[in-house]
């Protein structure tokens, strides 16, 4: 079978398509012939070498989620799984392949009306957005800022915060055109990447100027600007960081919290690794049903072939992707 490997950490040119032996499912596992492969922000972070200290080695097959058809069963697996359309979580790697092997706890059955492409667009992003808002103790009537809202996690967070009764759903994004698309998905306030009003729309800094503060900030970007966004929190406000696509924050970023001690602000990170698989699957099943019924809207930027994985990463690095790029074998 064909797989994509990271032969060299750094820019996308270090990725290559290779041949590999097809894996066989062990007891309690199934083999899934992939129809769609999600290209996630964490894939790019790993490929750049940003998380090099976390044990990732050259030769890694990136990719954390696929959708396709179960084609083989390991010992002890119910024969009813054979031929089912499923979404599968492959962890921190292994997804950029024509065939993957996963355990039963990493599977979710797809509704008939949900495509494999839409499944990998929502599959990890939707639960991350759901549990990040829960981690922030978001409640109806609170204001929410989604930093880096043009990706699949951000889009899901916009829709979920809007459905959850947020008084304001603010977003940061890079253009008025992206901002308009996010408004159509539930955003009520569009800010530039620095968290100010859009230039050129309503005066120098937009209709709302330096709007805020916010009760909840969901941050997908990370990087050097984290302290500035901590300063945008309301009293008792909570920031939850779910990604570091712009890199790690400054080592002294916590001083922003200490300097505003009397504001009782909070900072947290969130990873799906802390959520039991059963809880993830329950949320995912509900979100898949919502997507199939048109209540959630997976946004697919583009579908590319597996051999164009490096090109997909180039476009992610350029910051031109709105939603998610999906690979197909």
Short mmCIF file of C-alpha atoms in Angstrom, two decimals:
data_model
loop_
_atom_site.label_atom_id
_atom_site.label_comp_id
_atom_site.label_asym_id
_atom_site.label_seq_id
_atom_site.Cartn_x
_atom_site.Cartn_y
_atom_site.Cartn_z
CA UNK A 1 0.00 0.00 0.00
CA UNK A 2 1.00 3.66 -0.34
CA UNK A 3 1.79 5.77 2.71
CA UNK A 4 3.17 9.25 3.30
CA UNK A 5 6.15 9.50 5.64
CA UNK A 6 8.06 12.39 7.17
CA UNK A 7 11.59 11.67 5.99
CA UNK A 8 12.91 14.96 7.35
CA UNK A 9 11.35 17.36 9.84
CA UNK A 10 10.95 20.94 8.65
CA UNK A 11 9.25 22.21 5.51
CA UNK A 12 6.82 20.05 3.49
CA UNK A 13 9.55 18.94 1.07
CA UNK A 14 10.60 16.47 3.76
CA UNK A 15 7.46 14.41 3.14
CA UNK A 16 7.46 11.53 0.66
CA UNK A 17 5.08 8.87 -0.69
CA UNK A 18 6.39 5.35 -0.11
CA UNK A 19 5.28 1.75 -0.45
CA UNK A 20 4.66 -0.22 2.71
CA UNK A 21 3.36 -3.65 3.63
CA UNK A 22 -0.31 -3.73 4.58
CA UNK A 23 -0.78 -4.14 8.34
CA UNK A 24 -2.88 -7.01 9.68
CA UNK A 25 -5.38 -6.48 12.50
CA UNK A 26 -4.54 -8.14 15.79
CA UNK A 27 -7.10 -9.35 18.33
CA UNK A 28 -9.67 -6.65 19.00
CA UNK A 29 -8.65 -4.63 15.94
CA UNK A 30 -10.03 -3.97 12.47
CA UNK A 31 -8.47 -2.89 9.19
CA UNK A 32 -10.01 0.14 7.50
CA UNK A 33 -9.55 0.82 3.78
CA UNK A 34 -9.38 4.60 3.75
CA UNK A 35 -11.65 6.75 1.60
CA UNK A 36 -10.73 10.10 3.20
CA UNK A 37 -7.87 11.29 5.41
CA UNK A 38 -8.03 14.47 7.49
CA UNK A 39 -5.11 16.90 7.34
CA UNK A 40 -4.95 18.53 10.77
CA UNK A 41 -3.03 21.37 12.33
CA UNK A 42 -1.28 18.95 14.68
CA UNK A 43 0.07 17.10 11.61
CA UNK A 44 1.76 20.30 10.48
CA UNK A 45 3.13 21.04 13.95
CA UNK A 46 4.64 17.53 14.15
CA UNK A 47 6.03 17.76 10.60
CA UNK A 48 7.75 21.07 11.32
CA UNK A 49 9.55 19.47 14.26
CA UNK A 50 7.95 21.82 16.78
CA UNK A 51 7.22 18.85 19.04
CA UNK A 52 10.55 17.15 18.47
CA UNK A 53 11.04 16.61 22.19
CA UNK A 54 7.87 14.53 22.41
CA UNK A 55 9.41 11.39 20.93
CA UNK A 56 8.48 11.80 17.25
CA UNK A 57 11.08 10.33 14.90
CA UNK A 58 11.77 10.63 11.20
CA UNK A 59 9.94 7.94 9.27
CA UNK A 60 6.65 8.75 11.01
CA UNK A 61 3.45 8.40 9.01
CA UNK A 62 1.44 11.50 10.01
CA UNK A 63 -2.34 11.75 10.31
CA UNK A 64 -4.75 11.18 13.17
CA UNK A 65 -8.09 10.43 11.49
CA UNK A 66 -9.48 8.58 8.52
CA UNK A 67 -12.82 7.41 7.22
CA UNK A 68 -13.48 4.37 5.11
CA UNK A 69 -14.71 0.78 5.11
CA UNK A 70 -13.80 -2.05 7.47
CA UNK A 71 -12.19 -4.75 5.30
CA UNK A 72 -10.66 -7.19 7.80
CA UNK A 73 -11.20 -8.25 11.40
CA UNK A 74 -8.87 -9.34 14.13
CA UNK A 75 -9.59 -12.25 16.45
CA UNK A 76 -12.65 -11.77 18.64
CA UNK A 77 -14.20 -8.93 16.63
CA UNK A 78 -17.93 -9.16 15.87
CA UNK A 79 -18.36 -10.08 12.17
CA UNK A 80 -21.02 -7.35 11.92
CA UNK A 81 -18.18 -4.81 11.66
CA UNK A 82 -17.11 -6.14 8.28
CA UNK A 83 -18.13 -3.77 5.48
CA UNK A 84 -19.23 -0.94 7.79
CA UNK A 85 -18.41 2.67 6.94
CA UNK A 86 -16.52 4.13 9.87
CA UNK A 87 -14.48 7.05 11.12
CA UNK A 88 -11.26 5.96 12.84
CA UNK A 89 -8.82 7.72 15.16
CA UNK A 90 -5.21 6.71 14.55
CA UNK A 91 -3.61 8.72 17.37
CA UNK A 92 -0.64 10.99 16.66
CA UNK A 93 0.24 9.21 13.43
CA UNK A 94 -0.55 6.51 10.92
CA UNK A 95 -3.42 8.10 9.04
CA UNK A 96 -1.77 9.09 5.74
CA UNK A 97 -2.14 5.59 4.32
CA UNK A 98 -4.37 3.52 2.09
CA UNK A 99 -5.06 1.08 4.94
CA UNK A 100 -4.97 1.57 8.72
CA UNK A 101 -5.43 -0.79 11.67
CA UNK A 102 -7.18 0.47 14.81
CA UNK A 103 -8.90 -0.87 17.91
CA UNK A 104 -12.67 -0.95 18.25
CA UNK A 105 -12.64 1.86 20.81
CA UNK A 106 -11.22 4.20 18.13
CA UNK A 107 -14.14 3.69 15.72
CA UNK A 108 -17.38 5.54 15.10
CA UNK A 109 -20.01 4.33 12.63
CA UNK A 110 -20.92 6.87 9.95
CA UNK A 111 -24.54 7.84 9.23
CA UNK A 112 -25.62 6.92 5.70
CA UNK A 113 -25.99 10.58 4.71
CA UNK A 114 -22.55 11.67 5.92
CA UNK A 115 -19.68 11.45 3.44
CA UNK A 116 -16.26 10.19 4.41
CA UNK A 117 -14.80 13.60 3.48
CA UNK A 118 -17.18 15.40 5.85
CA UNK A 119 -16.50 12.82 8.56
CA UNK A 120 -12.75 13.56 8.70
CA UNK A 121 -13.44 17.29 8.52
CA UNK A 122 -15.54 17.15 11.69
CA UNK A 123 -14.28 13.96 13.37
CA UNK A 124 -11.55 15.34 15.63
CA UNK A 125 -12.34 19.04 15.34
CA UNK A 126 -15.91 18.80 16.60
CA UNK A 127 -15.08 16.98 19.84
CA UNK A 128 -12.07 19.26 20.50
CA UNK A 129 -14.34 22.31 20.19
CA UNK A 130 -17.05 20.71 22.32
CA UNK A 131 -14.79 19.65 25.17
CA UNK A 132 -12.68 22.84 25.04
CA UNK A 133 -15.81 24.93 25.63
CA UNK A 134 -16.75 22.56 28.46
CA UNK A 135 -13.21 22.84 29.87
CA UNK A 136 -13.68 26.62 29.90
CA UNK A 137 -16.98 26.18 31.78
CA UNK A 138 -18.75 28.14 29.05
CA UNK A 139 -22.42 28.89 29.76
CA UNK A 140 -25.16 30.63 27.80
CA UNK A 141 -24.99 34.41 27.91
CA UNK A 142 -21.20 34.60 28.06
CA UNK A 143 -18.99 36.20 25.42
CA UNK A 144 -16.59 33.95 23.53
CA UNK A 145 -13.56 34.71 21.36
CA UNK A 146 -12.26 32.02 19.02
CA UNK A 147 -8.66 32.82 18.11
CA UNK A 148 -7.74 31.30 14.75
CA UNK A 149 -11.30 30.54 13.73
CA UNK A 150 -10.76 29.72 10.05
CA UNK A 151 -9.60 26.16 10.66
CA UNK A 152 -11.85 23.19 11.28
CA UNK A 153 -11.58 23.39 15.09
CA UNK A 154 -12.34 27.10 15.03
CA UNK A 155 -15.32 26.69 12.72
CA UNK A 156 -16.77 23.97 14.96
CA UNK A 157 -16.21 26.16 18.03
CA UNK A 158 -18.02 29.07 16.34
CA UNK A 159 -21.05 26.93 15.57
CA UNK A 160 -21.13 25.29 19.01
CA UNK A 161 -20.73 28.57 20.90
CA UNK A 162 -23.50 30.14 18.81
CA UNK A 163 -25.80 27.17 19.39
CA UNK A 164 -24.90 27.29 23.08
CA UNK A 165 -26.29 30.79 23.51
CA UNK A 166 -23.13 32.92 23.60
CA UNK A 167 -23.91 36.63 23.90
CA UNK A 168 -21.03 37.36 21.50
CA UNK A 169 -19.14 34.98 19.23
CA UNK A 170 -16.00 36.88 18.27
CA UNK A 171 -13.40 35.48 15.88
CA UNK A 172 -9.92 36.42 14.76
CA UNK A 173 -9.13 35.85 11.11
CA UNK A 174 -6.97 37.25 8.32
CA UNK A 175 -9.46 38.82 5.90
CA UNK A 176 -12.91 40.34 5.54
CA UNK A 177 -13.88 37.54 3.16
CA UNK A 178 -13.08 34.90 5.77
CA UNK A 179 -14.86 36.98 8.35
CA UNK A 180 -18.02 37.01 6.25
CA UNK A 181 -17.90 33.23 5.91
CA UNK A 182 -17.53 32.92 9.68
CA UNK A 183 -20.50 35.26 10.20
CA UNK A 184 -22.58 32.88 8.08
CA UNK A 185 -21.59 30.10 10.51
CA UNK A 186 -22.54 32.05 13.64
CA UNK A 187 -19.83 34.64 14.37
CA UNK A 188 -21.17 38.02 15.49
CA UNK A 189 -17.91 39.99 15.73
CA UNK A 190 -14.96 39.73 13.33
CA UNK A 191 -11.51 40.85 14.48
CA UNK A 192 -8.13 40.84 12.78
CA UNK A 193 -5.36 38.46 13.83
CA UNK A 194 -4.24 40.80 16.60
CA UNK A 195 -7.74 40.85 18.06
CA UNK A 196 -8.70 44.33 16.84
CA UNK A 197 -11.57 45.34 14.55
CA UNK A 198 -11.16 44.63 10.86
CA UNK A 199 -9.24 47.35 9.04
CA UNK A 200 -11.11 49.08 6.27
CA UNK A 201 -14.59 47.95 7.25
CA UNK A 202 -15.77 50.62 9.70
CA UNK A 203 -12.95 53.07 10.22
CA UNK A 204 -9.40 52.47 11.32
CA UNK A 205 -10.11 49.52 13.60
CA UNK A 206 -13.56 48.45 12.52
CA UNK A 207 -17.03 48.99 13.89
CA UNK A 208 -16.27 47.74 17.39
CA UNK A 209 -12.68 48.91 17.84
CA UNK A 210 -10.75 46.93 20.46
CA UNK A 211 -13.78 44.91 21.54
CA UNK A 212 -13.84 42.83 24.64
CA UNK A 213 -13.14 41.79 27.28
CA UNK A 214 -14.30 38.21 26.81
CA UNK A 215 -15.52 35.63 29.29
CA UNK A 216 -14.01 32.74 27.33
CA UNK A 217 -11.17 32.59 24.81
CA UNK A 218 -10.56 29.39 22.85
CA UNK A 219 -7.06 29.70 21.37
CA UNK A 220 -5.96 27.46 18.51
CA UNK A 221 -2.97 29.60 17.52
CA UNK A 222 -0.63 29.87 20.51
CA UNK A 223 2.66 31.67 19.88
CA UNK A 224 4.03 34.98 21.06
CA UNK A 225 0.67 36.76 21.26
CA UNK A 226 -0.79 34.62 24.06
CA UNK A 227 -0.03 37.23 26.78
CA UNK A 228 -1.85 39.94 24.78
CA UNK A 229 -4.93 37.75 24.56
CA UNK A 230 -4.81 36.86 28.26
CA UNK A 231 -5.13 40.62 28.76
CA UNK A 232 -8.40 40.50 26.78
CA UNK A 233 -10.09 38.30 29.40
CA UNK A 234 -12.90 39.68 31.54
CA UNK A 235 -12.80 39.33 35.32
CA UNK A 236 -13.15 35.59 36.02
CA UNK A 237 -12.44 35.00 32.32
CA UNK A 238 -10.98 31.70 31.13
CA UNK A 239 -8.56 31.05 28.26
CA UNK A 240 -8.17 27.51 26.95
CA UNK A 241 -5.38 26.77 24.48
CA UNK A 242 -6.04 23.81 22.20
CA UNK A 243 -3.27 24.32 19.64
CA UNK A 244 0.11 25.91 19.02
CA UNK A 245 0.15 26.27 15.24
CA UNK A 246 2.11 29.54 15.63
CA UNK A 247 4.56 27.97 18.07
CA UNK A 248 5.01 27.96 21.83
CA UNK A 249 4.18 30.99 24.00
CA UNK A 250 6.88 33.04 25.73
CA UNK A 251 8.27 31.37 28.82
CA UNK A 252 7.05 34.24 31.00
CA UNK A 253 3.50 34.38 29.58
CA UNK A 254 2.07 33.63 33.02
CA UNK A 255 3.11 37.07 34.21
CA UNK A 256 0.05 38.41 32.37
CA UNK A 257 -2.09 36.51 34.86
CA UNK A 258 -0.08 37.64 37.88
CA UNK A 259 -0.11 41.29 36.86
CA UNK A 260 -3.92 41.12 36.70
CA UNK A 261 -4.17 39.11 39.93
CA UNK A 262 -7.34 40.87 41.12
CA UNK A 263 -9.15 39.94 37.88
CA UNK A 264 -9.17 36.21 38.84
CA UNK A 265 -8.42 35.15 35.29
CA UNK A 266 -7.60 31.53 34.41
CA UNK A 267 -5.42 29.84 31.80
CA UNK A 268 -5.59 26.18 30.77
CA UNK A 269 -4.53 23.84 28.02
CA UNK A 270 -6.80 21.16 26.60
CA UNK A 271 -6.10 17.89 24.79
CA UNK A 272 -8.57 15.19 23.78
CA UNK A 273 -6.09 12.73 25.29
CA UNK A 274 -7.68 13.51 28.68
CA UNK A 275 -11.17 12.51 27.52
CA UNK A 276 -12.14 8.81 27.71
CA UNK A 277 -12.83 7.28 24.30
CA UNK A 278 -16.39 6.39 25.29
CA UNK A 279 -17.16 10.06 26.00
CA UNK A 280 -15.53 11.13 22.75
CA UNK A 281 -17.54 8.60 20.76
CA UNK A 282 -20.81 9.73 22.36
CA UNK A 283 -20.18 13.37 21.38
CA UNK A 284 -18.94 12.36 17.95
CA UNK A 285 -22.02 10.24 17.24
CA UNK A 286 -24.25 13.21 18.09
CA UNK A 287 -22.19 15.58 15.96
CA UNK A 288 -22.16 13.19 13.01
CA UNK A 289 -25.96 13.00 13.19
CA UNK A 290 -26.13 16.80 13.36
CA UNK A 291 -23.87 17.11 10.32
CA UNK A 292 -25.89 14.56 8.36
CA UNK A 293 -29.05 16.55 9.18
CA UNK A 294 -27.47 19.92 8.31
CA UNK A 295 -27.30 21.25 11.87
CA UNK A 296 -23.48 21.33 11.82
CA UNK A 297 -21.49 22.28 8.75
CA UNK A 298 -18.13 20.63 8.06
CA UNK A 299 -16.20 23.03 5.81
CA UNK A 300 -13.92 21.35 3.28
CA UNK A 301 -11.32 23.65 1.77
CA UNK A 302 -10.13 21.18 -0.86
CA UNK A 303 -9.81 17.47 -1.59
CA UNK A 304 -6.38 16.35 -2.82
CA UNK A 305 -4.86 12.98 -3.64
CA UNK A 306 -2.67 11.19 -1.10
CA UNK A 307 0.36 11.91 -3.28
CA UNK A 308 -0.31 15.64 -2.80
CA UNK A 309 0.11 15.55 0.98
CA UNK A 310 3.15 17.84 0.82
CA UNK A 311 1.16 20.36 -1.22
CA UNK A 312 -1.61 20.24 1.38
CA UNK A 313 0.96 21.10 4.06
CA UNK A 314 2.37 23.93 1.96
CA UNK A 315 -1.07 25.50 1.76
CA UNK A 316 -1.52 25.12 5.50
CA UNK A 317 1.84 26.81 6.10
CA UNK A 318 0.78 29.67 3.81
CA UNK A 319 -2.32 30.24 5.96
CA UNK A 320 -4.68 30.04 2.98
CA UNK A 321 -6.84 27.15 4.19
CA UNK A 322 -10.40 27.80 5.33
CA UNK A 323 -11.80 24.67 6.96
CA UNK A 324 -9.90 21.46 6.30
CA UNK A 325 -7.95 19.89 3.48
CA UNK A 326 -8.80 16.23 2.96
CA UNK A 327 -6.66 13.61 1.22
CA UNK A 328 -8.08 10.70 -0.75
CA UNK A 329 -6.09 7.57 -1.71
#
